[in-house]
Amino acid sequence: MTPLLQVKDVSKYYGARIGCAEVSFDLYPGEVMGIVGESGSGKSTLLACLAGQLAPDGGEVFFDTRAEGLRDTLRMSEPERRMLSRTDWAFVHQNARDGLRMGVSAGGNVGERLMAVGARHYGQIRAQAIDWLGRVEIAADRIDDRPGAFSGGMQQRLQIARNLVTGPRLVFMDEPTGGLDVSVQARLLDLLRGLVREMGLSAIIVTHDLAVVRLLADRLMVMKEGHVVEQGLTDQVLDDPQHGYTQLLVSSVLQV
Amino acid sequence: MLNGKIGDKMTETYQFKGVSSESATAYNFAYLDEQTKRMIRRAILKGLAIPGYQVPFASREMPMPYGWGTGGVQVSASVLCPEDRLKVIDQGADDTTNAVSIRKFFERTAGVETTEETAQATVIQTRHRIPETPLTEDQILVYQVPIPEPLRFLEPRETETRKMHSLEEYGLMHVKLYEDVAQHGAIATSYAYPVKVEGRYVMDPSPIPKFDNPKMEMDAIQLFGAGREQRIYALPPHSRVVSLDFEDHPFDPSKADHACDLCGAEDSYLDEVIIDDAGGRMFVCSDTDYCRARRAAGHVGAEGAPYEETTR
């Protein structure tokens, strides 16, 4: 089975400081990978490198494209990479405002990716927008409201709908539940888990919330100071942490 | 033909000939110095070579405020030669402030002949309209453009819009049209309606009414100058210009559903004029020359009086 995403020795340096160093892993179709670690451990840097938003200083990232099989996304041309990032990839930002067009209605936000890949039938675009708002539990009568009129949780769900509407195969999520209160977090996680399973998505989720990875991720990677210190199956890593930092991380979770 | 009209001017330097008033002699022909005109002509030629592409140019300060057609004036000054006949219109009219002042500007600084008749003019500078009379291959139409970037209000970053143009990522333009239909039930954009040129660049046709969009596939050269934004773009004759739309909401070049009250024309773009404070209104051609010519030919609208030569 070919991996969907193959990461080999990706490194990014900020001058003399390490962003992330020599990260390698394979992600298979349908698999959800969690990346945890403290602030400044290089999680977001790694994610941005993988999603083509930052140019890493070294390493290779292969993506299994529909047309041509494995391609190095770091060395493909910018038009190709931008095409990938609005068809087969999706990026969910921590702050929904970064991923949404705040001046455009919810329907327009969801429809943008469809129109970007050539949809030119208003009725069909709108029907798909309504369908997707329904899937992320936003009432259809809110379709013409702007995201500014939505609560934080709704904005995050709208961002997810906007990203998933073109049926991507790989979703990058940068702390999708950060900044939301716990009950909204739980609902969002439930929704995400349903969508990921239903659509057979692969996902890379960056978070510092261990509950999120426990619920969503099949595999887990623990990062500290730019290096991967431990990786394995989520339950295995969380239940039997081997590395000192992972043990600290697991034991730091507050029990209510 | 392009060479004949603009290319030759690259090499020529016009001496001021048609002195119409004494103060005019202090200016170089058509106000701008020859180096500036050559720079603008280079930008125009590049624009004509890549229809719809916005060519940056070093816009000069002109003796009029931004928004009054500084871009159009610079383009006109660069294409004018002493034997040209100039017509200037503002919203279709020859007698509005903007048109009168720009016409006077070129009378003084270039000494060229001016006219109000569309068919007689060789260079027409326009603000927000295309004349009703079809233009010919011997004419140049110069537009005044306030904001040349059609994506500006959707994507404020210039770096990003340039990338979108170069990669032909125009999905966002349809988001604007989507918003229109979602809010108003139809594409409510009625002026500055985005067009796709020669299947490649999406272009802002300057704020002309969408009624004029189909006329952009014409025989004349069309030049667009944006002074404040420092951009020139162009359409060579017979360029393919397609107004963007949805399959189920096709482009509709609409106008007021009336005939002109002065000349009775049913095919021209109309202005609504409020005539009293009791709700009275009339519709008249926005193209004053077209209306005058029709009345001179004997057409009379619902509220029009027979044409009299002496009234002008």
Coordinates of C-alpha atoms in Angstrom, one line a residue:
Chain A
M1 CA 0.0 0.0 0.0
T2 CA 1.4 3.4 -1.0
P3 CA 1.4 6.0 1.8
L4 CA -0.6 9.1 1.1
L5 CA 2.0 11.3 2.5
Q6 CA 5.7 10.4 2.9
V7 CA 7.8 12.7 5.0
K8 CA 11.6 12.3 4.9
D9 CA 14.0 14.3 7.1
V10 CA 12.1 17.6 7.0
S11 CA 14.1 20.3 8.8
K12 CA 13.4 24.0 9.2
Y13 CA 15.8 26.3 10.9
Y14 CA 15.1 29.9 12.0
G15 CA 18.7 31.2 11.8
A16 CA 20.6 29.2 14.4
R17 CA 17.5 28.1 16.1
I18 CA 15.8 24.8 15.3
G19 CA 12.2 24.9 14.0
C20 CA 11.9 21.2 13.5
A21 CA 14.7 18.8 12.7
E22 CA 14.8 15.6 10.7
V23 CA 11.2 14.6 11.0
S24 CA 10.2 11.5 9.0
F25 CA 7.0 9.5 8.9
D26 CA 4.5 7.9 6.6
L27 CA 0.8 8.6 6.6
Y28 CA -1.5 6.0 5.1
P29 CA -4.9 6.7 3.5
G30 CA -7.6 6.9 6.2
E31 CA -5.1 7.4 9.0
V32 CA -5.2 10.2 11.5
M33 CA -1.9 11.3 12.9
G34 CA -1.6 13.5 16.0
I35 CA 1.3 15.7 16.8
V36 CA 1.6 16.8 20.4
G37 CA 4.2 18.8 22.3
E38 CA 4.6 21.9 24.3
S39 CA 4.5 25.4 22.9
G40 CA 7.5 26.1 20.8
S41 CA 8.3 22.5 20.2
G42 CA 8.0 22.9 16.4
K43 CA 4.5 21.4 15.8
S44 CA 3.1 24.3 13.8
T45 CA 6.4 24.8 11.9
L46 CA 6.3 21.2 10.9
L47 CA 2.6 21.4 9.8
A48 CA 3.3 24.6 7.8
C49 CA 6.2 22.9 6.1
L50 CA 4.1 19.9 5.2
A51 CA 1.2 22.0 3.9
G52 CA 3.5 24.1 1.6
Q53 CA 3.1 27.3 3.6
L54 CA 6.7 27.4 4.7
A55 CA 9.7 26.2 2.7
P56 CA 11.7 23.7 4.8
D57 CA 15.5 23.9 4.7
G58 CA 15.9 20.3 4.0
G59 CA 14.0 17.0 3.4
E60 CA 11.3 15.8 1.1
V61 CA 7.6 15.5 1.3
F62 CA 5.9 13.1 -1.1
F63 CA 2.1 13.2 -1.7
D64 CA 0.2 10.5 -3.6
T65 CA -1.5 12.7 -6.2
R66 CA -4.5 11.3 -8.1
A67 CA -3.0 11.8 -11.5
E68 CA 0.6 11.0 -11.2
G69 CA 1.2 9.0 -8.0
L70 CA 3.9 10.1 -5.5
R71 CA 5.2 13.7 -6.2
D72 CA 7.5 15.8 -4.2
T73 CA 5.4 18.7 -3.1
L74 CA 8.3 20.8 -2.1
R75 CA 9.7 20.8 -5.6
M76 CA 6.5 20.9 -7.7
S77 CA 5.7 24.3 -9.2
E78 CA 3.7 26.8 -7.3
P79 CA 0.5 26.6 -9.5
E80 CA 0.5 22.8 -8.9
R81 CA 0.9 23.2 -5.2
R82 CA -1.8 25.8 -5.0
M83 CA -4.1 23.5 -7.0
L84 CA -3.4 20.7 -4.6
S85 CA -4.1 22.9 -1.6
R86 CA -7.6 23.8 -2.8
T87 CA -8.5 20.3 -4.1
D88 CA -6.9 17.4 -2.3
W89 CA -5.7 19.3 0.8
A90 CA -7.4 21.2 3.4
F91 CA -6.1 23.4 6.2
V92 CA -8.0 24.1 9.3
H93 CA -6.6 27.1 11.2
Q94 CA -6.7 27.4 15.0
N95 CA -8.3 30.8 14.6
A96 CA -11.3 30.5 12.3
R97 CA -10.9 34.1 11.2
D98 CA -7.6 33.1 9.5
G99 CA -9.4 30.5 7.4
L100 CA -12.6 32.3 6.6
R101 CA -13.5 35.3 4.4
M102 CA -15.2 37.5 7.0
G103 CA -16.7 39.8 4.4
V104 CA -18.5 37.0 2.6
S105 CA -21.6 35.1 3.7
A106 CA -21.4 31.5 5.0
G107 CA -22.6 30.1 1.7
G108 CA -20.0 32.1 -0.2
N109 CA -17.3 30.8 2.1
V110 CA -18.3 27.2 1.5
G111 CA -18.8 27.8 -2.2
E112 CA -15.5 29.5 -2.8
R113 CA -13.5 26.3 -3.2
L114 CA -16.1 24.9 -5.5
M115 CA -16.0 28.0 -7.7
A116 CA -12.2 27.9 -7.5
V117 CA -12.2 24.5 -9.2
G118 CA -14.7 25.6 -11.8
A119 CA -18.2 25.3 -10.5
R120 CA -20.3 27.8 -12.4
H121 CA -23.9 26.8 -11.6
Y122 CA -25.3 28.9 -8.8
G123 CA -28.1 26.5 -7.9
Q124 CA -25.7 23.5 -7.5
I125 CA -23.2 25.6 -5.5
R126 CA -25.9 26.7 -3.2
A127 CA -27.3 23.2 -2.8
Q128 CA -23.9 21.9 -1.9
A129 CA -23.3 24.8 0.6
I130 CA -26.6 24.0 2.3
D131 CA -25.7 20.3 2.4
W132 CA -22.4 21.0 4.0
L133 CA -23.7 23.5 6.5
G134 CA -26.1 20.8 7.5
R135 CA -23.3 18.3 8.0
V136 CA -21.5 20.6 10.3
E137 CA -24.7 21.3 12.2
I138 CA -25.3 24.9 11.1
A139 CA -28.9 25.7 10.3
A140 CA -29.7 26.3 6.6
D141 CA -31.3 29.6 7.4
R142 CA -27.9 31.0 8.5
I143 CA -26.5 30.5 5.0
D144 CA -26.6 34.2 4.1
D145 CA -25.2 35.4 7.4
R146 CA -21.6 36.5 7.5
P147 CA -19.2 34.6 9.7
G148 CA -18.9 37.6 12.0
A149 CA -22.5 36.9 13.2
F150 CA -21.5 33.4 14.2
S151 CA -20.2 32.1 17.5
G152 CA -16.6 30.9 17.8
G153 CA -17.7 27.2 17.6
M154 CA -19.9 27.9 14.6
Q155 CA -17.1 29.8 12.9
Q156 CA -14.8 26.8 13.4
R157 CA -17.4 24.4 12.0
L158 CA -18.0 26.7 9.1
Q159 CA -14.2 26.6 8.4
I160 CA -14.3 22.9 8.4
A161 CA -17.2 22.8 6.0
R162 CA -15.5 25.2 3.7
N163 CA -12.4 23.0 3.7
L164 CA -14.1 19.7 3.2
V165 CA -16.5 20.7 0.5
T166 CA -14.2 19.7 -2.4
G167 CA -13.6 16.3 -0.9
P168 CA -10.0 16.6 0.1
R169 CA -8.0 13.5 1.0
L170 CA -5.6 15.1 3.5
V171 CA -6.6 17.6 6.1
F172 CA -4.1 19.6 8.1
M173 CA -5.4 20.9 11.4
D174 CA -3.6 23.3 13.6
E175 CA -5.2 23.1 17.0
P176 CA -8.8 22.9 15.7
T177 CA -10.3 23.1 19.2
G178 CA -8.0 25.8 20.7
G179 CA -9.8 28.7 22.1
L180 CA -13.2 27.0 22.3
D181 CA -14.9 26.1 25.6
V182 CA -15.0 22.4 26.6
S183 CA -18.6 21.6 25.7
V184 CA -18.2 23.2 22.2
Q185 CA -14.8 21.3 22.0
A186 CA -16.6 18.0 22.7
R187 CA -19.2 18.7 20.0
L188 CA -16.6 19.7 17.5
L189 CA -14.5 16.6 18.2
D190 CA -17.5 14.4 17.8
L191 CA -18.3 16.1 14.5
L192 CA -14.7 15.8 13.3
R193 CA -14.5 12.2 14.2
G194 CA -17.7 11.5 12.3
L195 CA -16.6 13.3 9.2
V196 CA -13.1 11.8 9.2
R197 CA -14.5 8.3 9.5
E198 CA -17.3 8.8 7.1
M199 CA -15.2 10.4 4.3
G200 CA -12.2 8.2 4.9
L201 CA -10.0 11.3 5.4
S202 CA -6.4 11.2 6.4
A203 CA -5.5 14.0 8.8
I204 CA -2.6 15.5 10.6
I205 CA -3.7 17.2 13.8
V206 CA -1.4 19.4 15.7
T207 CA -2.6 20.0 19.3
H208 CA -1.4 20.3 22.8
D209 CA -4.6 18.8 24.1
L210 CA -4.1 15.1 24.8
A211 CA -7.8 14.4 24.9
V212 CA -8.1 15.5 21.3
V213 CA -5.6 13.0 20.1
R214 CA -7.0 10.3 22.3
L215 CA -10.3 10.7 20.6
L216 CA -9.2 11.4 17.0
A217 CA -5.8 10.1 16.3
D218 CA -4.7 6.6 15.3
R219 CA -1.1 7.4 15.7
L220 CA 0.8 9.9 17.8
M221 CA 4.0 11.8 17.5
V222 CA 5.5 13.7 20.5
M223 CA 7.7 16.6 19.8
K224 CA 10.1 18.5 22.0
E225 CA 12.5 21.2 21.0
G226 CA 12.1 20.5 17.3
H227 CA 12.7 16.8 17.6
V228 CA 10.4 13.8 17.6
V229 CA 11.0 12.1 20.9
E230 CA 8.5 9.4 20.7
Q231 CA 6.0 8.0 18.2
G232 CA 3.6 5.1 18.0
L233 CA -0.1 4.1 18.3
T234 CA -2.0 6.7 20.3
D235 CA -3.1 4.4 23.1
Q236 CA 0.3 2.8 23.3
V237 CA 2.1 6.1 23.7
L238 CA -0.5 7.6 26.1
D239 CA -0.9 4.5 28.3
D240 CA 2.8 3.5 28.3
P241 CA 4.9 6.5 27.7
Q242 CA 8.6 5.7 27.3
H243 CA 10.3 9.0 27.0
G244 CA 10.7 11.2 30.0
Y245 CA 9.0 14.2 28.3
T246 CA 6.0 12.1 27.3
Q247 CA 5.6 10.8 30.8
L248 CA 5.7 14.4 32.1
L249 CA 3.1 15.4 29.5
V250 CA 0.7 12.5 30.3
S251 CA 1.0 13.0 34.0
S252 CA 0.4 16.8 33.7
V253 CA -3.2 16.3 32.5
L254 CA -5.6 17.6 35.1
Q255 CA -8.1 15.0 36.4
V256 CA -11.5 16.4 37.2
Chain B
M1 CA -2.7 49.2 -37.7
L2 CA -1.4 49.3 -34.1
N3 CA 1.9 50.3 -35.4
G4 CA 0.4 53.0 -37.5
K5 CA -1.5 54.5 -34.6
I6 CA 0.8 54.2 -31.7
G7 CA 4.0 52.6 -32.7
D8 CA 5.1 55.5 -35.0
K9 CA 4.7 57.9 -32.2
M10 CA 7.4 56.1 -30.3
T11 CA 10.0 57.6 -32.6
E12 CA 8.5 60.9 -33.4
T13 CA 8.7 64.1 -31.4
Y14 CA 5.9 66.5 -32.0
Q15 CA 6.7 70.2 -32.1
F16 CA 3.9 72.4 -30.9
K17 CA 2.1 73.6 -34.0
G18 CA -1.5 74.4 -33.4
V19 CA -1.1 77.4 -31.2
S20 CA -4.6 78.4 -30.1
S21 CA -3.8 80.8 -27.3
E22 CA -0.7 82.6 -26.2
S23 CA -0.4 80.9 -22.9
A24 CA -0.2 77.5 -24.6
T25 CA 3.3 78.0 -25.9
A26 CA 4.8 77.4 -22.5
Y27 CA 3.8 73.7 -22.6
N28 CA 5.2 70.9 -24.6
F29 CA 2.7 69.4 -27.0
A30 CA -0.1 67.8 -24.9
Y31 CA 1.4 68.9 -21.6
L32 CA 3.6 65.8 -20.8
D33 CA 7.3 65.9 -21.8
E34 CA 8.4 63.5 -24.6
Q35 CA 10.2 61.1 -22.3
T36 CA 7.2 60.6 -20.2
K37 CA 5.0 60.1 -23.3
R38 CA 7.4 57.5 -24.6
M39 CA 7.4 55.7 -21.3
I40 CA 3.6 55.7 -21.3
R41 CA 3.5 54.5 -25.0
R42 CA 5.8 51.6 -24.0
A43 CA 3.3 50.6 -21.3
I44 CA 0.4 50.9 -23.8
L45 CA 2.2 48.7 -26.3
K46 CA 2.8 46.1 -23.6
G47 CA -0.8 46.3 -22.6
L48 CA -2.0 45.8 -26.1
A49 CA 0.3 42.8 -26.5
I50 CA -1.2 41.2 -23.3
P51 CA -4.9 42.1 -23.4
G52 CA -6.3 42.8 -20.0
Y53 CA -2.9 42.6 -18.2
Q54 CA -2.3 45.6 -15.9
V55 CA 1.0 47.2 -16.8
P56 CA 2.6 49.3 -14.1
F57 CA 3.8 52.8 -15.2
A58 CA 5.3 55.8 -13.6
S59 CA 2.2 57.9 -13.3
R60 CA 2.9 61.7 -13.2
E61 CA 1.2 64.3 -11.1
M62 CA -1.3 66.0 -13.3
P63 CA -2.8 69.5 -12.8
M64 CA -6.0 68.0 -11.6
P65 CA -7.0 65.9 -8.6
Y66 CA -7.0 62.1 -8.6
G67 CA -10.4 60.8 -9.5
W68 CA -10.7 63.4 -12.2
G69 CA -9.1 61.2 -14.9
T70 CA -5.4 61.7 -14.3
G71 CA -4.8 58.2 -15.8
G72 CA -6.9 58.8 -18.8
V73 CA -5.4 62.2 -19.4
Q74 CA -1.9 60.8 -19.4
V75 CA -2.9 58.1 -21.9
S76 CA -4.7 60.6 -24.1
A77 CA -1.7 62.9 -24.0
S78 CA 0.6 60.1 -25.1
V79 CA -1.5 59.0 -28.1
L80 CA -2.5 62.5 -29.3
C81 CA -0.9 63.9 -32.4
P82 CA -1.5 67.4 -33.7
E83 CA -3.9 66.3 -36.5
D84 CA -6.1 64.3 -34.1
R85 CA -9.6 65.4 -33.3
L86 CA -10.5 64.9 -29.6
K87 CA -13.8 64.2 -27.9
V88 CA -14.2 64.0 -24.2
I89 CA -17.3 62.6 -22.4
D90 CA -18.2 62.1 -18.8
Q91 CA -21.0 59.6 -18.1
G92 CA -21.8 59.9 -21.9
A93 CA -22.2 63.7 -21.8
D94 CA -20.0 66.2 -23.5
D95 CA -21.1 69.1 -21.4
T96 CA -20.4 68.0 -17.8
T97 CA -17.6 69.6 -15.7
N98 CA -15.1 66.8 -16.1
A99 CA -15.5 66.6 -19.8
V100 CA -15.4 70.3 -20.3
S101 CA -12.3 70.8 -18.2
I102 CA -10.4 68.0 -19.8
R103 CA -11.4 69.1 -23.3
K104 CA -10.2 72.7 -22.4
F105 CA -7.0 71.3 -21.0
F106 CA -6.1 69.6 -24.3
E107 CA -7.3 72.6 -26.3
R108 CA -4.8 74.8 -24.4
T109 CA -1.9 72.4 -24.1
A110 CA -2.1 70.5 -27.4
G111 CA -4.1 72.8 -29.6
V112 CA -5.9 69.9 -31.1
E113 CA -9.2 70.2 -32.7
T114 CA -12.1 69.0 -30.5
T115 CA -15.5 67.8 -31.4
E116 CA -18.7 66.5 -29.8
E117 CA -19.5 64.2 -32.6
T118 CA -18.5 60.6 -32.0
A119 CA -18.0 59.8 -35.6
Q120 CA -15.8 62.8 -36.2
A121 CA -13.4 62.1 -33.3
T122 CA -10.1 60.2 -33.7
V123 CA -9.4 60.0 -29.9
I124 CA -12.2 59.8 -27.4
Q125 CA -11.5 60.0 -23.7
T126 CA -14.4 58.7 -21.7
R127 CA -15.5 58.5 -18.1
H128 CA -17.9 55.6 -17.3
R129 CA -19.5 55.2 -20.8
I130 CA -18.9 53.8 -24.3
P131 CA -20.6 56.0 -27.0
E132 CA -23.7 54.5 -28.5
T133 CA -22.4 55.1 -32.1
P134 CA -20.2 52.1 -33.0
L135 CA -16.6 53.1 -33.1
T136 CA -14.3 52.4 -36.1
E137 CA -10.8 51.1 -36.7
D138 CA -9.5 54.7 -36.9
Q139 CA -10.5 55.6 -33.4
I140 CA -9.0 55.2 -30.0
L141 CA -11.2 55.0 -26.9
V142 CA -9.4 56.0 -23.6
Y143 CA -11.0 55.1 -20.3
Q144 CA -10.5 56.8 -17.0
V145 CA -10.1 54.1 -14.4
P146 CA -10.4 54.6 -10.6
I147 CA -9.5 51.1 -9.4
P148 CA -8.0 48.8 -12.0
E149 CA -7.9 45.7 -9.9
P150 CA -11.2 43.7 -10.2
L151 CA -10.3 41.5 -7.2
R152 CA -9.4 44.5 -4.9
F153 CA -12.5 44.4 -2.7
L154 CA -12.3 40.7 -2.3
E155 CA -8.6 40.3 -1.7
P156 CA -6.9 43.5 -0.3
R157 CA -3.3 42.2 -0.7
E158 CA -1.7 43.4 -4.0
T159 CA 0.9 40.6 -3.7
E160 CA -1.9 38.0 -3.6
T161 CA -4.0 39.5 -6.4
R162 CA -1.0 39.6 -8.7
K163 CA -0.3 36.0 -7.9
M164 CA -4.0 35.2 -8.6
H165 CA -3.8 36.9 -12.0
S166 CA -0.6 35.1 -12.9
L167 CA -1.9 31.7 -11.9
E168 CA -5.3 32.4 -13.4
E169 CA -7.1 31.8 -10.1
Y170 CA -10.3 33.6 -10.6
G171 CA -12.7 31.6 -8.5
L172 CA -12.9 34.5 -6.1
M173 CA -14.5 36.7 -8.7
H174 CA -17.5 34.4 -8.8
V175 CA -17.8 34.6 -5.0
K176 CA -18.7 38.2 -5.5
L177 CA -21.4 37.2 -8.1
Y178 CA -22.5 34.4 -5.7
E179 CA -23.0 37.0 -3.0
D180 CA -25.0 39.1 -5.3
V181 CA -27.4 36.3 -6.2
A182 CA -27.7 35.2 -2.6
Q183 CA -28.6 38.7 -1.4
H184 CA -30.6 40.1 -4.3
G185 CA -31.8 37.0 -6.3
A186 CA -29.9 38.2 -9.3
I187 CA -26.5 39.4 -10.2
A188 CA -26.9 43.0 -8.9
T189 CA -23.5 44.3 -10.0
S190 CA -24.6 46.9 -12.5
Y191 CA -21.4 48.7 -13.3
A192 CA -17.7 47.8 -13.3
Y193 CA -18.9 44.3 -14.2
P194 CA -15.9 42.0 -14.4
V195 CA -15.0 40.6 -17.8
K196 CA -12.6 37.9 -19.0
V197 CA -10.5 39.0 -21.9
E198 CA -9.3 36.6 -24.6
G199 CA -10.0 33.7 -22.3
R200 CA -7.1 34.7 -20.0
Y201 CA -7.2 37.9 -17.8
V202 CA -10.1 39.0 -15.7
M203 CA -10.4 42.7 -16.1
D204 CA -12.3 45.6 -14.6
P205 CA -13.8 47.5 -17.5
S206 CA -13.8 50.7 -15.4
P207 CA -17.2 51.7 -14.0
I208 CA -19.1 51.6 -17.3
P209 CA -22.7 50.3 -16.9
K210 CA -22.9 46.6 -17.7
F211 CA -25.2 47.6 -20.6
D212 CA -21.9 48.7 -22.3
N213 CA -20.0 45.4 -21.7
P214 CA -21.1 43.7 -25.0
K215 CA -19.9 46.8 -26.9
M216 CA -16.3 46.2 -25.7
E217 CA -15.8 43.7 -28.6
M218 CA -15.3 46.6 -31.0
D219 CA -13.2 47.8 -33.9
A220 CA -11.4 50.6 -32.1
I221 CA -8.4 50.3 -29.7
Q222 CA -9.4 50.6 -26.1
L223 CA -6.9 52.0 -23.6
F224 CA -7.4 52.1 -19.8
G225 CA -5.5 54.5 -17.6
A226 CA -5.5 54.5 -13.8
G227 CA -3.4 57.5 -12.6
R228 CA -3.5 57.0 -8.8
E229 CA -3.0 53.3 -9.0
Q230 CA -0.4 53.7 -11.8
R231 CA -1.7 51.0 -14.1
I232 CA -2.4 50.9 -17.8
Y233 CA -4.2 48.1 -19.6
A234 CA -5.6 47.8 -23.1
L235 CA -7.8 45.9 -25.5
P236 CA -6.7 45.5 -29.1
P237 CA -9.5 45.7 -31.7
H238 CA -11.8 42.7 -31.9
S239 CA -10.7 41.2 -28.6
R240 CA -13.0 38.6 -27.1
V241 CA -14.5 40.0 -24.0
V242 CA -16.8 37.8 -22.0
S243 CA -18.8 39.0 -19.0
L244 CA -18.6 36.6 -16.1
D245 CA -21.8 34.9 -15.0
F246 CA -23.4 31.7 -13.7
E247 CA -24.9 29.0 -16.0
D248 CA -28.3 29.5 -14.3
H249 CA -27.9 33.3 -13.9
P250 CA -26.6 34.4 -17.3
F251 CA -25.2 37.9 -17.9
D252 CA -27.9 40.4 -18.6
P253 CA -26.9 43.9 -20.1
S254 CA -29.9 45.6 -18.6
K255 CA -31.0 49.2 -18.9
A256 CA -34.0 51.3 -17.8
D257 CA -37.2 49.9 -19.4
H258 CA -38.1 53.1 -21.2
A259 CA -37.5 55.0 -24.4
C260 CA -35.6 58.3 -24.3
D261 CA -38.1 61.1 -23.6
L262 CA -36.2 63.6 -25.8
C263 CA -35.3 61.5 -28.9
G264 CA -37.4 58.4 -28.5
A265 CA -34.5 56.0 -28.8
E266 CA -35.2 52.6 -27.3
D267 CA -31.7 51.1 -27.7
S268 CA -29.6 53.6 -25.8
Y269 CA -28.5 53.7 -22.2
L270 CA -30.7 56.1 -20.2
D271 CA -30.2 58.5 -17.3
E272 CA -33.1 59.1 -15.0
V273 CA -33.6 62.8 -14.4
I274 CA -35.7 64.1 -11.5
I275 CA -37.6 67.1 -12.9
D276 CA -39.6 68.4 -9.9
D277 CA -40.0 67.7 -6.2
A278 CA -43.3 65.9 -6.7
G279 CA -41.8 62.6 -8.0
G280 CA -41.7 63.7 -11.6
R281 CA -38.9 62.1 -13.6
M282 CA -37.9 61.6 -17.2
F283 CA -35.5 59.3 -18.9
V284 CA -33.0 60.7 -21.4
C285 CA -30.1 59.3 -23.3
S286 CA -26.9 59.4 -21.3
D287 CA -25.0 59.8 -24.6
T288 CA -25.8 63.5 -25.4
D289 CA -24.2 63.4 -28.8
Y290 CA -26.3 60.4 -29.8
C291 CA -29.5 62.1 -28.5
R292 CA -28.7 65.4 -30.3
A293 CA -28.0 63.6 -33.6
R294 CA -31.2 61.7 -33.4
R295 CA -33.2 64.8 -32.7
A296 CA -31.5 66.6 -35.5
A297 CA -32.6 63.8 -37.7
G298 CA -36.2 64.4 -36.7
H299 CA -36.8 61.9 -34.0
V300 CA -38.9 63.2 -31.1
G301 CA -39.6 61.5 -27.8
A302 CA -42.6 61.7 -25.5
E303 CA -41.6 65.0 -23.9
G304 CA -39.2 66.3 -26.5
A305 CA -39.6 69.4 -28.6
P306 CA -38.6 69.5 -32.3
Y307 CA -34.9 70.1 -32.7
E308 CA -33.8 73.7 -33.3
E309 CA -30.3 74.4 -34.6
T310 CA -30.0 77.7 -32.7
T311 CA -30.5 76.3 -29.2
R312 CA -26.9 75.0 -29.3

